[in-house]
């Protein structure tokens, strides 16, 4: 009896030892899998910018005059690079307030993003497919200067913010289907950055701005009429629920949207006389947005702000770029 009892104890001890060894080994395997190349780790929402077309602020000297096949292949290559790493810093879309204040001599600005008021909107980034935006050009298709004074063009989504973003994040190889804004403002005032400001968003096709300098437009594609896209910063307001139709009016925009719009436009440094609407620049006579927009309400909110070039609409002339590494 004593021998059987001892045998049982030995067998139980062996079983426990085996179980402990198996559990320890499995824990090591799991730890190794979770650390392998970082694939199992959560990806941070804001990551350092990557070396990609998205990170370039250089203008294209002139429109691409290569073959249609080569142009489309370049478009596919650019999309593949963007999909490989879709995260970037908020400073790709606007500079930090302190930097802008130092450059303009406007006085100090706090890190909170305020300019002259206490209002600070929520900011998000939703990178869109690169088929839906392009480079800004220094010269048009005829070799004439295309780097005109920046312009702000206001739009509306005529639908939900999510549906507009989904459309812009869809790969569109056909030029006729390509469209985008630089920034979208949701009903709650959230700013959604879509296209870097130095890039050319496809917000207004057949368009001309008429201001103090006369008619202004740039032709960048031989297949399409001139437009303001090469020097415009496009901002769209999310339409209300009763604005998802072709009606001429709707219930309008929220106070938060007007506040965020004023905050954003102030950071472009663009003067009042160069803030316009899609309806005003459109030459197809089909665009009427932003409908039910109150100029008085918007400019009353914009007036208290100092104009600071935190949003750099103009890109850099490649000839001005230095290749000397920093010491």
Short mmCIF file of C-alpha atoms in Angstrom, two decimals:
data_model
loop_
_atom_site.label_atom_id
_atom_site.label_comp_id
_atom_site.label_asym_id
_atom_site.label_seq_id
_atom_site.Cartn_x
_atom_site.Cartn_y
_atom_site.Cartn_z
CA UNK A 1 0.00 0.00 0.00
CA UNK A 2 2.84 2.33 0.94
CA UNK A 3 4.62 1.57 -2.34
CA UNK A 4 1.50 2.40 -4.40
CA UNK A 5 1.06 5.68 -2.54
CA UNK A 6 4.65 6.73 -3.21
CA UNK A 7 4.31 5.76 -6.88
CA UNK A 8 1.19 7.94 -7.20
CA UNK A 9 2.98 10.90 -5.65
CA UNK A 10 5.94 10.52 -8.05
CA UNK A 11 3.64 10.31 -11.07
CA UNK A 12 1.71 13.38 -9.93
CA UNK A 13 4.94 15.34 -9.48
CA UNK A 14 6.09 14.35 -12.97
CA UNK A 15 2.77 15.49 -14.46
CA UNK A 16 2.97 18.86 -12.71
CA UNK A 17 6.57 19.38 -13.85
CA UNK A 18 5.64 18.58 -17.45
CA UNK A 19 2.68 20.99 -17.32
CA UNK A 20 4.86 23.82 -15.97
CA UNK A 21 7.47 23.27 -18.72
CA UNK A 22 4.80 23.33 -21.45
CA UNK A 23 3.21 26.54 -20.12
CA UNK A 24 6.59 28.29 -19.86
CA UNK A 25 7.53 27.27 -23.40
CA UNK A 26 4.21 28.51 -24.79
CA UNK A 27 4.67 31.86 -23.03
CA UNK A 28 8.06 32.30 -24.71
CA UNK A 29 6.55 31.53 -28.12
CA UNK A 30 3.73 34.04 -27.64
CA UNK A 31 6.20 36.72 -26.51
CA UNK A 32 8.38 36.09 -29.56
CA UNK A 33 5.39 36.31 -31.93
CA UNK A 34 4.17 39.57 -30.45
CA UNK A 35 7.58 41.22 -30.82
CA UNK A 36 8.49 39.89 -34.27
CA UNK A 37 8.92 42.95 -36.56
CA UNK A 38 6.29 44.80 -34.55
CA UNK A 39 3.44 43.50 -36.68
CA UNK A 40 1.31 42.51 -33.71
CA UNK A 41 1.79 45.78 -31.86
CA UNK A 42 -0.75 48.61 -32.08
CA UNK A 43 0.25 51.19 -34.68
CA UNK A 44 0.34 54.73 -33.20
CA UNK A 45 -2.22 57.17 -34.64
CA UNK A 46 0.50 59.75 -35.28
CA UNK A 47 3.75 58.37 -36.63
CA UNK A 48 6.86 60.09 -37.99
CA UNK A 49 6.47 61.08 -41.66
CA UNK A 50 7.90 58.70 -44.22
CA UNK A 51 9.96 59.43 -47.32
CA UNK A 52 7.12 59.60 -49.80
CA UNK A 53 5.47 61.95 -52.27
CA UNK A 54 3.18 62.94 -49.44
CA UNK A 55 6.15 64.38 -47.56
CA UNK A 56 7.42 66.42 -50.52
CA UNK A 57 6.64 70.13 -50.65
CA UNK A 58 8.38 70.77 -53.97
CA UNK A 59 6.37 72.07 -56.93
CA UNK A 60 6.34 70.21 -60.22
CA UNK A 61 8.02 72.41 -62.82
CA UNK A 62 5.38 71.71 -65.46
CA UNK A 63 2.59 69.23 -66.20
CA UNK A 64 3.57 65.70 -67.11
CA UNK A 65 3.81 65.48 -70.90
CA UNK A 66 4.64 61.78 -70.97
CA UNK A 67 2.46 59.08 -72.47
CA UNK A 68 -0.90 58.18 -70.97
CA UNK A 69 0.48 54.75 -70.09
CA UNK A 70 3.50 56.23 -68.26
CA UNK A 71 1.34 58.76 -66.40
CA UNK A 72 -1.05 56.07 -65.21
CA UNK A 73 1.82 53.83 -64.13
CA UNK A 74 3.29 56.70 -62.10
CA UNK A 75 -0.14 57.14 -60.51
CA UNK A 76 -0.23 53.47 -59.54
CA UNK A 77 3.30 53.65 -58.13
CA UNK A 78 2.43 56.68 -56.02
CA UNK A 79 -0.67 54.95 -54.67
CA UNK A 80 1.35 51.85 -53.74
CA UNK A 81 3.85 53.96 -51.80
CA UNK A 82 1.10 55.78 -49.92
CA UNK A 83 -0.68 52.55 -49.00
CA UNK A 84 2.61 51.21 -47.63
CA UNK A 85 2.54 53.88 -44.93
CA UNK A 86 -0.59 56.00 -44.50
CA UNK A 87 0.33 57.84 -41.31
CA UNK A 88 1.93 61.25 -40.97
CA UNK A 89 2.20 64.19 -38.58
CA UNK A 90 -0.33 67.00 -38.17
CA UNK A 91 2.50 69.40 -39.07
CA UNK A 92 2.32 68.07 -42.64
CA UNK A 93 -0.98 69.97 -42.90
CA UNK A 94 -0.27 73.00 -40.73
CA UNK A 95 2.75 74.29 -38.86
CA UNK A 96 2.84 74.62 -35.10
CA UNK A 97 1.45 77.99 -33.94
CA UNK A 98 4.72 78.99 -32.25
CA UNK A 99 6.65 78.50 -35.51
CA UNK A 100 4.17 80.57 -37.47
CA UNK A 101 4.21 83.37 -34.90
CA UNK A 102 8.00 83.50 -34.97
CA UNK A 103 8.02 83.72 -38.76
CA UNK A 104 5.45 86.50 -39.01
CA UNK A 105 6.33 88.53 -35.93
CA UNK A 106 2.69 88.41 -34.84
CA UNK A 107 3.61 87.75 -31.23
CA UNK A 108 3.55 84.53 -29.27
CA UNK A 109 0.88 81.92 -29.71
CA UNK A 110 0.14 79.09 -27.34
CA UNK A 111 0.69 75.43 -28.10
CA UNK A 112 -3.06 74.87 -27.88
CA UNK A 113 -3.51 76.10 -31.46
CA UNK A 114 -5.44 79.25 -30.56
CA UNK A 115 -4.80 82.50 -32.42
CA UNK A 116 -6.80 85.29 -30.79
CA UNK A 117 -9.74 83.42 -29.29
CA UNK A 118 -10.12 80.51 -26.93
CA UNK A 119 -11.72 78.30 -29.56
CA UNK A 120 -9.76 75.15 -30.50
CA UNK A 121 -11.34 72.67 -32.94
CA UNK A 122 -10.73 68.95 -32.96
CA UNK A 123 -8.33 67.92 -35.74
CA UNK A 124 -8.10 64.61 -37.59
CA UNK A 125 -6.18 63.24 -40.57
CA UNK A 126 -7.80 61.04 -43.22
CA UNK A 127 -5.32 60.59 -46.06
CA UNK A 128 -7.02 60.08 -49.41
CA UNK A 129 -6.01 58.07 -52.45
CA UNK A 130 -3.26 59.87 -54.43
CA UNK A 131 -5.22 59.45 -57.67
CA UNK A 132 -7.53 62.16 -56.32
CA UNK A 133 -4.93 64.92 -55.95
CA UNK A 134 -1.70 66.02 -57.62
CA UNK A 135 1.28 68.36 -57.51
CA UNK A 136 1.08 72.11 -57.83
CA UNK A 137 2.88 73.41 -60.91
CA UNK A 138 5.26 76.34 -61.37
CA UNK A 139 4.29 76.67 -65.05
CA UNK A 140 1.16 75.87 -67.06
CA UNK A 141 1.06 73.79 -70.24
CA UNK A 142 2.16 76.84 -72.25
CA UNK A 143 5.14 77.62 -70.04
CA UNK A 144 3.48 80.59 -68.34
CA UNK A 145 3.92 81.13 -64.55
CA UNK A 146 1.26 79.21 -62.61
CA UNK A 147 2.24 80.09 -59.04
CA UNK A 148 -0.52 82.64 -58.46
CA UNK A 149 -1.50 84.25 -55.16
CA UNK A 150 -3.24 81.65 -52.95
CA UNK A 151 -7.02 81.48 -52.93
CA UNK A 152 -9.48 79.90 -50.44
CA UNK A 153 -12.50 78.23 -52.05
CA UNK A 154 -15.47 77.15 -49.91
CA UNK A 155 -17.61 74.08 -50.73
CA UNK A 156 -20.12 71.74 -49.15
CA UNK A 157 -20.29 67.94 -49.28
CA UNK A 158 -23.97 67.50 -50.35
CA UNK A 159 -23.87 64.33 -48.28
CA UNK A 160 -22.29 63.04 -45.10
CA UNK A 161 -18.65 63.65 -44.23
CA UNK A 162 -18.00 59.90 -44.14
CA UNK A 163 -19.39 59.36 -47.65
CA UNK A 164 -17.23 62.18 -49.03
CA UNK A 165 -14.10 60.80 -47.37
CA UNK A 166 -14.91 57.31 -48.65
CA UNK A 167 -15.21 58.67 -52.19
CA UNK A 168 -11.85 60.43 -51.94
CA UNK A 169 -10.16 57.35 -50.52
CA UNK A 170 -11.31 55.29 -53.51
CA UNK A 171 -8.82 54.63 -56.31
CA UNK A 172 -9.96 56.53 -59.44
CA UNK A 173 -7.87 55.94 -62.54
CA UNK A 174 -10.27 57.91 -64.75
CA UNK A 175 -9.61 61.67 -64.62
CA UNK A 176 -13.34 62.44 -64.76
CA UNK A 177 -13.92 60.59 -61.47
CA UNK A 178 -11.12 62.25 -59.50
CA UNK A 179 -12.15 64.83 -56.88
CA UNK A 180 -11.02 66.12 -53.48
CA UNK A 181 -10.83 68.96 -50.96
CA UNK A 182 -7.88 69.88 -48.80
CA UNK A 183 -9.92 69.95 -45.60
CA UNK A 184 -13.44 68.94 -44.59
CA UNK A 185 -15.34 70.37 -41.60
CA UNK A 186 -17.83 68.04 -39.91
CA UNK A 187 -21.11 69.18 -38.35
CA UNK A 188 -19.54 69.12 -34.87
CA UNK A 189 -16.70 71.39 -36.06
CA UNK A 190 -14.07 68.66 -36.40
CA UNK A 191 -11.44 69.48 -39.02
CA UNK A 192 -10.49 66.52 -41.22
CA UNK A 193 -7.28 67.09 -43.19
CA UNK A 194 -7.36 65.21 -46.49
CA UNK A 195 -4.72 66.69 -48.84
CA UNK A 196 -1.53 68.53 -47.78
CA UNK A 197 -1.92 72.26 -48.52
CA UNK A 198 1.01 72.44 -50.93
CA UNK A 199 -0.60 69.74 -53.10
CA UNK A 200 -3.29 70.38 -55.73
CA UNK A 201 -6.71 69.13 -54.68
CA UNK A 202 -9.26 68.62 -57.46
CA UNK A 203 -12.00 70.79 -55.98
CA UNK A 204 -13.07 72.96 -58.93
CA UNK A 205 -12.86 71.76 -62.53
CA UNK A 206 -13.89 74.46 -65.00
CA UNK A 207 -13.28 77.54 -62.84
CA UNK A 208 -11.97 81.13 -62.90
CA UNK A 209 -11.47 83.59 -60.06
CA UNK A 210 -12.15 87.24 -60.91
CA UNK A 211 -10.53 89.63 -58.47
CA UNK A 212 -8.42 92.77 -58.37
CA UNK A 213 -5.96 91.23 -60.84
CA UNK A 214 -8.67 90.28 -63.32
CA UNK A 215 -9.52 86.68 -64.34
CA UNK A 216 -7.20 84.09 -62.79
CA UNK A 217 -7.00 80.42 -63.78
CA UNK A 218 -4.31 77.89 -64.70
CA UNK A 219 -4.50 75.21 -67.38
CA UNK A 220 -2.56 72.13 -66.25
CA UNK A 221 -4.14 69.44 -68.41
CA UNK A 222 -4.66 69.74 -72.19
CA UNK A 223 -7.84 67.66 -71.91
CA UNK A 224 -9.57 69.95 -69.41
CA UNK A 225 -10.38 73.68 -69.18
CA UNK A 226 -8.38 76.04 -66.93
CA UNK A 227 -9.17 76.02 -63.22
CA UNK A 228 -8.21 77.61 -59.91
CA UNK A 229 -6.98 74.32 -58.46
CA UNK A 230 -3.29 75.12 -58.89
CA UNK A 231 -3.44 78.03 -56.42
CA UNK A 232 -6.57 77.21 -54.39
CA UNK A 233 -7.02 75.79 -50.90
CA UNK A 234 -10.34 73.92 -50.93
CA UNK A 235 -12.42 73.68 -47.73
CA UNK A 236 -15.75 71.85 -47.59
CA UNK A 237 -18.50 72.04 -44.98
CA UNK A 238 -20.50 68.89 -44.23
CA UNK A 239 -24.07 69.49 -45.40
CA UNK A 240 -27.03 69.13 -43.02
CA UNK A 241 -29.40 66.18 -43.44
CA UNK A 242 -31.84 68.27 -45.45
CA UNK A 243 -29.03 69.29 -47.79
CA UNK A 244 -28.45 65.88 -49.35
CA UNK A 245 -30.35 66.90 -52.49
CA UNK A 246 -30.22 69.34 -55.38
CA UNK A 247 -32.28 72.00 -53.63
CA UNK A 248 -31.09 75.60 -53.71
CA UNK A 249 -31.23 76.00 -49.93
CA UNK A 250 -31.14 73.97 -46.72
CA UNK A 251 -31.09 74.57 -42.97
CA UNK A 252 -27.48 75.78 -43.01
CA UNK A 253 -24.32 75.05 -41.05
CA UNK A 254 -23.66 74.77 -37.33
CA UNK A 255 -22.01 77.40 -35.17
CA UNK A 256 -19.15 74.94 -34.59
CA UNK A 257 -18.60 74.70 -38.36
CA UNK A 258 -18.43 78.49 -38.74
CA UNK A 259 -16.04 78.74 -35.78
CA UNK A 260 -13.75 76.02 -37.14
CA UNK A 261 -13.86 77.55 -40.61
CA UNK A 262 -12.78 80.96 -39.25
CA UNK A 263 -10.01 79.32 -37.19
CA UNK A 264 -8.76 77.41 -40.23
CA UNK A 265 -8.95 80.23 -42.79
CA UNK A 266 -7.05 82.56 -40.44
CA UNK A 267 -4.17 80.09 -40.52
CA UNK A 268 -3.90 80.26 -44.33
CA UNK A 269 -2.96 83.93 -44.21
CA UNK A 270 -5.27 84.56 -47.20
CA UNK A 271 -6.86 88.02 -47.34
CA UNK A 272 -10.65 88.49 -47.23
CA UNK A 273 -10.84 89.50 -50.90
CA UNK A 274 -9.35 86.14 -51.93
CA UNK A 275 -11.86 84.01 -50.02
CA UNK A 276 -14.54 82.80 -52.41
CA UNK A 277 -17.05 80.00 -53.06
CA UNK A 278 -17.31 77.16 -55.53
CA UNK A 279 -20.40 78.83 -56.99
CA UNK A 280 -18.50 82.08 -57.62
CA UNK A 281 -15.57 80.47 -59.48
CA UNK A 282 -17.51 77.78 -61.36
CA UNK A 283 -17.81 78.28 -65.13
CA UNK A 284 -19.91 75.19 -65.84
CA UNK A 285 -22.94 76.93 -64.25
CA UNK A 286 -23.78 73.73 -62.36
CA UNK A 287 -22.20 74.36 -58.92
CA UNK A 288 -24.13 76.31 -56.29
CA UNK A 289 -22.24 75.38 -53.12
CA UNK A 290 -21.95 76.19 -50.33
CA UNK A 291 -25.71 76.71 -50.19
CA UNK A 292 -27.29 78.76 -47.40
CA UNK A 293 -23.86 80.06 -46.37
CA UNK A 294 -23.82 83.25 -44.28
CA UNK A 295 -20.96 85.57 -45.27
CA UNK A 296 -21.80 87.94 -42.40
CA UNK A 297 -21.69 85.17 -39.81
CA UNK A 298 -18.40 83.79 -41.12
CA UNK A 299 -16.53 87.11 -41.43
CA UNK A 300 -17.70 88.26 -37.99
CA UNK A 301 -15.97 85.18 -36.55
CA UNK A 302 -12.91 85.55 -38.79
CA UNK A 303 -12.28 89.22 -37.97
CA UNK A 304 -10.82 88.74 -34.42
CA UNK A 305 -8.10 86.41 -35.70
CA UNK A 306 -4.63 87.41 -36.83
CA UNK A 307 -3.70 85.99 -40.23
CA UNK A 308 -0.77 83.61 -39.89
CA UNK A 309 0.73 81.41 -42.65
CA UNK A 310 0.58 78.20 -40.62
CA UNK A 311 -1.01 76.48 -43.61
CA UNK A 312 1.56 76.79 -46.40
CA UNK A 313 -0.54 76.68 -49.57
CA UNK A 314 2.37 77.44 -51.85
CA UNK A 315 4.85 74.67 -52.56
CA UNK A 316 8.61 75.18 -52.91
CA UNK A 317 10.39 75.89 -56.17
CA UNK A 318 12.72 72.89 -56.72
CA UNK A 319 15.48 75.35 -57.67
CA UNK A 320 15.31 76.82 -54.15
CA UNK A 321 15.74 73.48 -52.40
CA UNK A 322 19.17 72.89 -50.89
CA UNK A 323 20.78 69.48 -50.88
CA UNK A 324 23.44 70.34 -48.30
CA UNK A 325 22.97 68.05 -45.29
CA UNK A 326 22.50 69.73 -41.92
CA UNK A 327 25.47 69.67 -39.58
#
